[in-house]
Each structure stands twice: as C-alpha cells, then as structure tokens.
Tab-separated table of C-alpha atoms in Angstrom:
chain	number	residue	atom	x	y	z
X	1	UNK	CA	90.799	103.485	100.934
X	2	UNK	CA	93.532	104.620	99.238
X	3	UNK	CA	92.165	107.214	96.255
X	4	UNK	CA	90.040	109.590	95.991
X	5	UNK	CA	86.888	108.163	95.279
X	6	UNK	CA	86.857	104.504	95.972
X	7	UNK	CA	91.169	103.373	96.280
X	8	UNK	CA	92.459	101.191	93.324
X	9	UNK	CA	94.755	99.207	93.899
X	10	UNK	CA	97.064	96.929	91.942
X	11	UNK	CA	97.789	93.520	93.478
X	12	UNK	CA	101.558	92.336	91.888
X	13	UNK	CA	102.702	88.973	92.853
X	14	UNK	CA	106.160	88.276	94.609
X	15	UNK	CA	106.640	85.479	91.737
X	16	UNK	CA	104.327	86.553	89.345
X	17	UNK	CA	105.195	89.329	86.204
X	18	UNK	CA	101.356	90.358	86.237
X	19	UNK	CA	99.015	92.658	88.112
X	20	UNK	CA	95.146	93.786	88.231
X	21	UNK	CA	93.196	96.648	89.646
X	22	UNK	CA	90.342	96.465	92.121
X	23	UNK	CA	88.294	98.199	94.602
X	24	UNK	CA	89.909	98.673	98.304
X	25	UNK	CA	87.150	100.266	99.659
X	26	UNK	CA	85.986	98.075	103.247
X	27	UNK	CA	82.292	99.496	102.718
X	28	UNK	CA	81.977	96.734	99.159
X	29	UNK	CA	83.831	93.917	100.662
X	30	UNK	CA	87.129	94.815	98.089
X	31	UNK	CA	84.793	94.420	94.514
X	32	UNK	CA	86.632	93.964	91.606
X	33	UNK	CA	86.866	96.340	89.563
X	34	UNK	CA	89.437	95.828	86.045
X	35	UNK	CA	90.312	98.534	83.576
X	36	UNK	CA	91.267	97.989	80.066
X	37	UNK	CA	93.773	95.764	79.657
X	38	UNK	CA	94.223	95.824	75.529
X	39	UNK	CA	97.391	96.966	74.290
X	40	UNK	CA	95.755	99.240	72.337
X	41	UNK	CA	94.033	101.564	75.031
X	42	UNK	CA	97.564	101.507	77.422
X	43	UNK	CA	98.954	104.259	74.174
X	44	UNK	CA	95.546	106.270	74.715
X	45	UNK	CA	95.803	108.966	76.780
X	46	UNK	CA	92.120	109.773	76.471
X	47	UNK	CA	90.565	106.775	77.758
X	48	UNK	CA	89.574	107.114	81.225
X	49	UNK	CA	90.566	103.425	82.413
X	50	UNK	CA	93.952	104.116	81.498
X	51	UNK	CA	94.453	104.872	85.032
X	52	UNK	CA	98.400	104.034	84.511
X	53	UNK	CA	101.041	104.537	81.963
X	54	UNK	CA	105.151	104.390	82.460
X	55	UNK	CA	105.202	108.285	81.422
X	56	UNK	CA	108.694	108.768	83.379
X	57	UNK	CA	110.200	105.425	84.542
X	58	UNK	CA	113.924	104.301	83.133
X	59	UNK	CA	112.923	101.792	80.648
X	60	UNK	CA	115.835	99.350	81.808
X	61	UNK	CA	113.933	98.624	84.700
X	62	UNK	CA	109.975	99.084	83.961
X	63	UNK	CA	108.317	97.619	81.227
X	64	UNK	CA	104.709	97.648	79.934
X	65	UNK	CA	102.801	94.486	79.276
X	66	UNK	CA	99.633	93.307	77.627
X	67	UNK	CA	98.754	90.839	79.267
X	68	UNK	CA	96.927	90.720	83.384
X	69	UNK	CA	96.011	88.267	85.540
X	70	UNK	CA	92.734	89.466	87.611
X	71	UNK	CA	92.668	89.269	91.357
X	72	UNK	CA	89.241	86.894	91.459
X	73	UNK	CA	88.908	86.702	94.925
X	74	UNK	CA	90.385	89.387	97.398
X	75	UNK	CA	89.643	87.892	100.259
X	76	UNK	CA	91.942	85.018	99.589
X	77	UNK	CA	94.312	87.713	99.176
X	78	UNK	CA	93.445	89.030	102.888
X	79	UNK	CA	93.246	85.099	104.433
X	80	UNK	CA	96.882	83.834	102.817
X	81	UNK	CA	98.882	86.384	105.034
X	82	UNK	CA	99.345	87.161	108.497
X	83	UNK	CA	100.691	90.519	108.203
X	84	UNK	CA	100.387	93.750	106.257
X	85	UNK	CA	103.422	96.166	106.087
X	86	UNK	CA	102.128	99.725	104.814
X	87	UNK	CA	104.126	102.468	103.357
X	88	UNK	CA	103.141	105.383	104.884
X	89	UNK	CA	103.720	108.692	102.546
X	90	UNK	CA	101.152	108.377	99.316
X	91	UNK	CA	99.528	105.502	101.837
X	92	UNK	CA	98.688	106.883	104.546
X	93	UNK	CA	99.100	109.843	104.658
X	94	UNK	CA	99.616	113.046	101.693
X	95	UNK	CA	101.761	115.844	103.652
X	96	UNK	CA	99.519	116.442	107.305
X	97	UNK	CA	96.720	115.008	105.525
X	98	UNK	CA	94.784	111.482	106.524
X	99	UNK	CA	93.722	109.610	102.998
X	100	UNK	CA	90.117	108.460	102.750
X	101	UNK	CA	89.485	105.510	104.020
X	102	UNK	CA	92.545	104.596	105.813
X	103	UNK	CA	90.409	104.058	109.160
X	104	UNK	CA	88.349	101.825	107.989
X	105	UNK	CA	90.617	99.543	106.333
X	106	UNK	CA	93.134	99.751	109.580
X	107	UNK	CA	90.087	98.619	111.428
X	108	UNK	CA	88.974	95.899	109.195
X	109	UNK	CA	91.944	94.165	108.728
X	110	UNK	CA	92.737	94.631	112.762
X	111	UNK	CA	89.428	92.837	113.469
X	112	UNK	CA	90.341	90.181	110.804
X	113	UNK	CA	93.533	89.538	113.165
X	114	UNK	CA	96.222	90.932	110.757
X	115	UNK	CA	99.392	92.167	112.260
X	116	UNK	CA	100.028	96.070	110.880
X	117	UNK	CA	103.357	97.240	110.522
X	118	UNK	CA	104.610	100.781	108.953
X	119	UNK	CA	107.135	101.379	107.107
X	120	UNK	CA	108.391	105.081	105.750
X	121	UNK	CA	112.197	105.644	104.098
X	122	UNK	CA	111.631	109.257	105.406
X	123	UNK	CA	114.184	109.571	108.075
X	124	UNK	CA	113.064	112.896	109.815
X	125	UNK	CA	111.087	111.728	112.532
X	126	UNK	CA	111.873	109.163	114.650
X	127	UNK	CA	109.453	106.169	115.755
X	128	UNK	CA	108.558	108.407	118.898
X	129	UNK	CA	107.848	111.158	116.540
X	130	UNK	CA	105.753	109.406	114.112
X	131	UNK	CA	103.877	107.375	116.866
X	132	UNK	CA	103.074	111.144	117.145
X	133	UNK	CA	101.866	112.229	113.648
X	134	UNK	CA	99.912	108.717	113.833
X	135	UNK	CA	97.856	110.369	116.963
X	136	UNK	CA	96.856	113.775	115.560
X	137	UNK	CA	95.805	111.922	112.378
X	138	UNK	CA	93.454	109.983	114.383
X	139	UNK	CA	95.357	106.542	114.413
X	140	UNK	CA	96.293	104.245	117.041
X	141	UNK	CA	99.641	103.000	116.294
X	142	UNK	CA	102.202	101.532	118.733
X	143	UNK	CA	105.537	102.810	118.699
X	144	UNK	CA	106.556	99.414	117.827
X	145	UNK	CA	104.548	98.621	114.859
X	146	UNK	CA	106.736	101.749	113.092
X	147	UNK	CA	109.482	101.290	111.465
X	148	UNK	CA	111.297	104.536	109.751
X	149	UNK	CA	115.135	104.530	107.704
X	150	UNK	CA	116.259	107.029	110.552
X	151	UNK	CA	115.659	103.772	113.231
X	152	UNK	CA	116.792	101.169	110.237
X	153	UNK	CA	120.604	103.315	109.867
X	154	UNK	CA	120.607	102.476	113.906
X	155	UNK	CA	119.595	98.893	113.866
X	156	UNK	CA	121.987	98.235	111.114
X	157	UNK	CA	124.370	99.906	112.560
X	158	UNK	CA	123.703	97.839	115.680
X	159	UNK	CA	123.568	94.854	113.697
X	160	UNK	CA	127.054	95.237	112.756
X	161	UNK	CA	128.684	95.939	116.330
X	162	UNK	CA	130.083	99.472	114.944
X	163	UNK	CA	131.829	100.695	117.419
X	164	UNK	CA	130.826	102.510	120.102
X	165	UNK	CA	133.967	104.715	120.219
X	166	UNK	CA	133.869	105.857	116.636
X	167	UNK	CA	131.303	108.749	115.929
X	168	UNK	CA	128.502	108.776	113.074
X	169	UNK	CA	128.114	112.254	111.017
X	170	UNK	CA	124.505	113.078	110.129
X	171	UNK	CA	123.663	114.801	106.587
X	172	UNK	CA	119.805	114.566	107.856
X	173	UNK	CA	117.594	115.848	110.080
X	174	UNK	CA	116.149	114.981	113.876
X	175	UNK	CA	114.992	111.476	113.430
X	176	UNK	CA	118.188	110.362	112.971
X	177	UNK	CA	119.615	111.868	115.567
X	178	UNK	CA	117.381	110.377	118.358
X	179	UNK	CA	117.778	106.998	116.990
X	180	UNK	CA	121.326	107.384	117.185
X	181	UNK	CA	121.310	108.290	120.761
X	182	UNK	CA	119.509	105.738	121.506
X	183	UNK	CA	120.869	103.149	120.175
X	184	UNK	CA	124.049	104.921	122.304
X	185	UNK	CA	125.713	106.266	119.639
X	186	UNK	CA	128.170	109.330	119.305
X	187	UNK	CA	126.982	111.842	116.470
X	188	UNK	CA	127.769	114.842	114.867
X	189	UNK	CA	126.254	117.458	111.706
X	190	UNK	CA	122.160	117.094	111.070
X	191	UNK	CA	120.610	120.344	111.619
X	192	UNK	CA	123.403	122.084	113.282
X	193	UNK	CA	125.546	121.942	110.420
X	194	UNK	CA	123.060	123.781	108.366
X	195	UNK	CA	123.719	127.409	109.167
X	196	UNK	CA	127.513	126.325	108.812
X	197	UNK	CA	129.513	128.069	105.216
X	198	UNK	CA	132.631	127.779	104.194
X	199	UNK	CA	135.026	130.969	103.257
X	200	UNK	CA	136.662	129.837	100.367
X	201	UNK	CA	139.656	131.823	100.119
X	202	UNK	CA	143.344	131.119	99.120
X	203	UNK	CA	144.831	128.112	101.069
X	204	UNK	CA	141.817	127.317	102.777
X	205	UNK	CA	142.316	123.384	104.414
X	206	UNK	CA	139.062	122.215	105.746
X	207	UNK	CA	139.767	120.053	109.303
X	208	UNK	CA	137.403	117.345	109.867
X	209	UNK	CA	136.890	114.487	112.482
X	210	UNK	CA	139.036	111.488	112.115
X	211	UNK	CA	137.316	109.428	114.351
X	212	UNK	CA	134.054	109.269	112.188
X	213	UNK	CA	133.638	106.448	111.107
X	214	UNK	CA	130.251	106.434	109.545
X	215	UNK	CA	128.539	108.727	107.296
X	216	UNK	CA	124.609	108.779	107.218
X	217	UNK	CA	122.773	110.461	104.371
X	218	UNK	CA	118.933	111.155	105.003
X	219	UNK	CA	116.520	114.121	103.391
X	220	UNK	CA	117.942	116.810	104.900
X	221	UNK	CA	116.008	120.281	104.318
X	222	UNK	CA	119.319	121.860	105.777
X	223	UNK	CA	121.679	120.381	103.033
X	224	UNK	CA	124.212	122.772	102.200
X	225	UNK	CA	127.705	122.486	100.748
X	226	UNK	CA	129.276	122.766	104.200
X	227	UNK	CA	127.703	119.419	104.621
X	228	UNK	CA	128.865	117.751	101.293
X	229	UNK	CA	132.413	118.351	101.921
X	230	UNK	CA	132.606	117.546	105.156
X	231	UNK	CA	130.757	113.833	104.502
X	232	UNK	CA	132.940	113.077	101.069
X	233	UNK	CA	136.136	114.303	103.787
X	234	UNK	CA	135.366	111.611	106.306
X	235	UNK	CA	134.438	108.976	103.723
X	236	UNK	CA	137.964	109.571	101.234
X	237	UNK	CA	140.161	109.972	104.148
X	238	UNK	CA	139.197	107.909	107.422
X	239	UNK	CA	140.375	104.584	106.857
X	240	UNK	CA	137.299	102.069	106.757
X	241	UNK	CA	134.601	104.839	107.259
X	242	UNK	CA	131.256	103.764	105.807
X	243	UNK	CA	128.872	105.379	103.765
X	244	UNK	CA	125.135	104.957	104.522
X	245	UNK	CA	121.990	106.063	103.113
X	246	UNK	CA	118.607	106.009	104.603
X	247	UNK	CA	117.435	105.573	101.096
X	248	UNK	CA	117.221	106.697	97.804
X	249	UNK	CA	114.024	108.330	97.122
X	250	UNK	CA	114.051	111.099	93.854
X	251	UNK	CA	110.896	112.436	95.517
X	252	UNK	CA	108.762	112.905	98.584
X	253	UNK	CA	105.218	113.856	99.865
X	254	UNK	CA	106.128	116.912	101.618
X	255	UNK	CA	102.862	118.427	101.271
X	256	UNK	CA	99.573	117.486	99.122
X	257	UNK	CA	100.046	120.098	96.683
X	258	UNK	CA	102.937	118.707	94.728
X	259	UNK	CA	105.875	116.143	94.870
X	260	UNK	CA	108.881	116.978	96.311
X	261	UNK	CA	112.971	116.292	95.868
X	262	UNK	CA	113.586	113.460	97.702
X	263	UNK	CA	116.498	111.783	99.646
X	264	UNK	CA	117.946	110.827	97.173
X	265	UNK	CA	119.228	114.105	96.078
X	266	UNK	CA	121.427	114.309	98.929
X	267	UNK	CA	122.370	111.022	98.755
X	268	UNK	CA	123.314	111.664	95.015
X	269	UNK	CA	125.745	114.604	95.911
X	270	UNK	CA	127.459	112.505	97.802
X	271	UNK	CA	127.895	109.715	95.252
X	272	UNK	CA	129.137	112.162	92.617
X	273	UNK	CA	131.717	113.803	95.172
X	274	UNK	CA	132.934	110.481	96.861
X	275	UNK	CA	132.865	108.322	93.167
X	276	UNK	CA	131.463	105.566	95.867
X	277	UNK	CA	127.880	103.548	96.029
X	278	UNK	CA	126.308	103.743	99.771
X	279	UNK	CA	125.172	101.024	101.440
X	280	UNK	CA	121.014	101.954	101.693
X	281	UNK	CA	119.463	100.387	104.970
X	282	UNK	CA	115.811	101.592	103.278
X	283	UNK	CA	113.635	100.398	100.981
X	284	UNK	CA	114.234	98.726	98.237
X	285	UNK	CA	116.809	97.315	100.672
X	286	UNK	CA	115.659	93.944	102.321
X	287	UNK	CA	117.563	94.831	105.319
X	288	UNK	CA	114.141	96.221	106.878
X	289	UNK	CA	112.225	92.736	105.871
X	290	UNK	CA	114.657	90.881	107.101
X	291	UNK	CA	114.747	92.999	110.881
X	292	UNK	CA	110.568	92.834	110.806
X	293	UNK	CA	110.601	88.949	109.946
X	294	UNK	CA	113.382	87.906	112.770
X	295	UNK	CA	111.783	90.829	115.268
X	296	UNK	CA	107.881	89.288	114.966
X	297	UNK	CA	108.983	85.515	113.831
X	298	UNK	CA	107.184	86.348	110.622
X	299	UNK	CA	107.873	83.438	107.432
X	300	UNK	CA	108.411	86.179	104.697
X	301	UNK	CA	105.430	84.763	102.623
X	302	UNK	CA	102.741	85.413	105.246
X	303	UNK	CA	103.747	88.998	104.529
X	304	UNK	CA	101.715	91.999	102.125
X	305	UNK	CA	103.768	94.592	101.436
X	306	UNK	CA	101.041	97.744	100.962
X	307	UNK	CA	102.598	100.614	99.139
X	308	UNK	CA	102.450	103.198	96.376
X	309	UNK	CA	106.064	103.293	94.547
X	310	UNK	CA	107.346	100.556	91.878
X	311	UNK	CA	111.320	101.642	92.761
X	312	UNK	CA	110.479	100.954	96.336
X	313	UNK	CA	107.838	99.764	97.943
X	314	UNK	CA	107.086	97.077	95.515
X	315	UNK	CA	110.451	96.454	94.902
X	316	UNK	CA	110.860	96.055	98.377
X	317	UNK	CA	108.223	93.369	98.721
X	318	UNK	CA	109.115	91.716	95.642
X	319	UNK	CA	113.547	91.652	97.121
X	320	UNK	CA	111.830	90.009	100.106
X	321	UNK	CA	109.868	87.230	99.020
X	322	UNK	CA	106.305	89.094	99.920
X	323	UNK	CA	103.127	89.723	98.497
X	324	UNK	CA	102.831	92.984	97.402
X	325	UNK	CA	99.927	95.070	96.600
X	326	UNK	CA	100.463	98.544	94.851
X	327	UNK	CA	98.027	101.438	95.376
X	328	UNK	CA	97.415	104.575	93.058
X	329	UNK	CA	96.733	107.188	96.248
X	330	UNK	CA	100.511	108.266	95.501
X	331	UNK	CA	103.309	108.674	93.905
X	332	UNK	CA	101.848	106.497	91.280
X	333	UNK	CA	99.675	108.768	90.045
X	334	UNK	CA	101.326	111.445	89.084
X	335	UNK	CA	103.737	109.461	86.722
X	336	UNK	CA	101.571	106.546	85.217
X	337	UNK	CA	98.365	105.901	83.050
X	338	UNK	CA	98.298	102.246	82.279
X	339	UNK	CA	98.029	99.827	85.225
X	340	UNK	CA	99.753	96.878	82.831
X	341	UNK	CA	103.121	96.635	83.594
X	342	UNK	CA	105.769	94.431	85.243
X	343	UNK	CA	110.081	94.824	86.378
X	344	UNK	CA	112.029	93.690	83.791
C-alpha cells in the first residue's frame, strides 16, 4: 500500500524525534526495508535511497537529522493500538483515483480487529458525500467512521452552544453547507456567492448581515472578492463574530496530475484583510482527536495516526498524544528526498 511499487512508509513516534522507512505492503507481512541513513547521502540528490529531503519546508519548524531509529518489528507496531485514523487525500486516494494497495491493507488490519477511522481537512463533501466517493472507489466505509473539517466546523460549533439564532457565512463549498443544516444551523454565501461582483464605483457602501455571527473559511473553488469582503465585514464589525477555518492546507490533491492551492489560500486572504488568526477546527488542530477519542472511548495512545503531510497529519498525531506513521504516496513526495528528519 501506499506507493507505487511496494508503499514506504515512515513510522515517527508521538515522543520520539526519530523515524525509519519500511515496507507496507500486506502481501510481505510489512518487511523492513531502511534507506541510507548517513548524513552524507541525505545532500545527494543522486542516490536513489534518498527517497526524502526538506527541499521546501520553513526551516523554523522542520529539521534534518542524522541519526534513525529502525522500526524492528512492525507488527508490534500493528498489536500496541486499537485504532488507525487515515488521512484520506495522498492516502487513500490521488484525485478519483484508488492507491495500490489500499484494499488489502483496509482488509488486513479489519480482520486483525482494528477500528478504521478517516480523516480529510477537505471540507467539500460532507460525510454523506464521501461515504459516497468511498463506494465508487470500491470501499466499504460507514458514514460514521468519516470524519471531514466541513462536519468538524459543525461539531465545534455544536460544542460551543453557538447560537441557534445567529447565522454562519460560508466562504466554501457544499460540504459545509449540509453539515450546517444538519447540525440545524442558519447559513449563508458558499457557492451562491460565487457568481456575486461588486461595482466599485464612487460611494459604494457594501450592506452585510449583522446577525452573522460566525465566519467559516473552507477551499472554496468559487472564491472571489465578493466573498472576501463580505467575511472580513462580518468579522471587523459584528460584535463577538468568530472566525473559523476548516484548515490550513497550502495545497491539495485535486487531481493526480499535480498539486493543487489549498485551503489555506482562502483562509490566508482572510487573515491579511481581517489582521486576525482563525480558530482552525482541522488538522493540525487536536479538536478532531479529541471528538474521535470521547465519540469511540478511545485512550489517545491506542491510536495510529496514518497520513502523508508533516504540517498536518503528523502534526496532528504528534498534538494528540498518538502514534503516527507517515507515508510517501503523497504530498510527501513531491517536496522531500531524505526520510531523516524530525519537528524542531
């Protein structure tokens, strides 16, 4: 699972600075299988083990490191948790596309009695929708074993007894919207507001509603600068209104060809035009772990957090006292050489 050939994947403890490569393929019972790990070969673009290298990572929060502890036995890995939480974009999935061997390992650690949960930050689809994608990919997934940002900006909203008489504006798409509604609340933007413009002429006041009193940010392939102003409008001038994002992803698997801009674009607009930090309900956010752990009774360290981003998956695992394992099917790939690195 998990590459294109036989998935890597880098196992990077919760407590632990370390990590280590090996094979995740169900069909050779998860053989090890280390690179290089001399300081030397992690500068050397031309050796073929230097499968990772931190080409475009903000060095205040990545490092590279010689040393690596190998995973010996990964098995023990499999037996010491009760649960595996999988990112789904770069893990699952590439665009519409299934990744090799994500059946198999589904089925494997099923039969092993591991609980499966999935996790996305994309907030377009809600968990209705992507119970959907699940099925034409050829997976059985229950509704409640997903868990996307557009249903975490509900439940946290839920959480927090916002009320019911205030309304939410949208910069996102559908998912959002249906978890809104049915967590029964009142909404207004997403893709309506995407045809919207605004005639800037002399004297021009732009109304807005002053009984939002939320603002949710989500990738939104409809953003537009009707959308902008109207979001930084409700969050400078309605007294208390909060500012939520569904995450901060810079990019996305829209398709398999190529990464996209992510999320966090839109979220980004609205930080520059507002001067304020949101409040993100996805990952690297532990609000998510802590909903899964209270929802299944989970103790956080029976959890593996399965994903391919350092920002956020890991991150996310690591925020929430998991295990974490870090595959290259992703993201990953596309910005690293050298699997030896840690967070600062």
């Amino acid at each position: 699972m998990f590459s294109r050939v036989a998935a890597s994947v880098v196992s990077v403890s919760a407590a632990a600075t370390s990590c280590c490569v090996f094979d995740f393929n169900p069909q050779t019972r998860f053989k090890l299988s280390l690179y290089s790990n001399s300081p030397s070969t992690c500068n050397n673009n031309k050796n073929k083990n230097n499968i990772l290298t931190m080409d475009n990572r903000p060095s205040s929060s990545l490092v590279t490191r010689a040393s690596a502890n190998p995973l010996q036995n990964a098995d023990d890995l499999i037996d010491s948790v009760e649960t595996f939480i999988f990112d789904c974009d770069g893990v699952i999935w590439k665009g519409d596309s299934l990744i090799d061997g994500v059946p198999e390992t589904l089925d494997m650690l099923r039969t092993k009695g591991k609980r499966l949960v999935f996790v996305t930050n994309n907030s377009t689809k809600s968990r209705k929708q992507y119970g959907k994608k699940f099925e034409t990919l050829g997976l059985s997934v229950n509704q409640d074993e997903i868990f996307a940002s557009s249903f975490a900006a509900a439940a946290y909203l839920t959480s927090i007894n916002f009320p019911k008489d205030k309304k939410v504006y949208v910069i996102g798409e559908e998912g959002i919207l249906k978890e809104l509604e049915l967590a029964g609340f009142q909404y207004l933007g997403g893709p309506d507001d995407g045809g919207k413009k605004i005639e800037l002429k002399p004297g021009f006041y732009m109304e807005h509603d002053e009984n939002v009193g939320a603002v949710v940010v989500g990738f939104d392939r409809y953003f537009n600068y009707y959308k902008v102003q109207y979001g930084t409008l409700c969050i400078r001038e309605n007294p208390g209104c909060l500012f939520i994002a569904t995450n901060r992803d810079a990019v996305t698997h829209l398709t398999d060809a190529q990464e996209w801009a992510g999320g966090g674009s839109m979220v980004g607009a609205l930080c520059g035009s507002t001067q304020q930090e949101p409040l993100v309900v996805g990952k690297p956010s532990t609000f998510m772990m802590d909903y899964l752990s209270d929802k299944f009774g989970i103790t956080k360290s029976q959890i593996c957090m399965v994903g391919d981003r350092l920002d956020t998956d890991i991150l996310f695992g690591q925020n929430g006292g998991c295990k974490t394992l870090l595959v290259l099917s992703g993201l990953l790939l596309s910005h690293c050489r050298c699997y030896e690195f840690v967070y600062a």
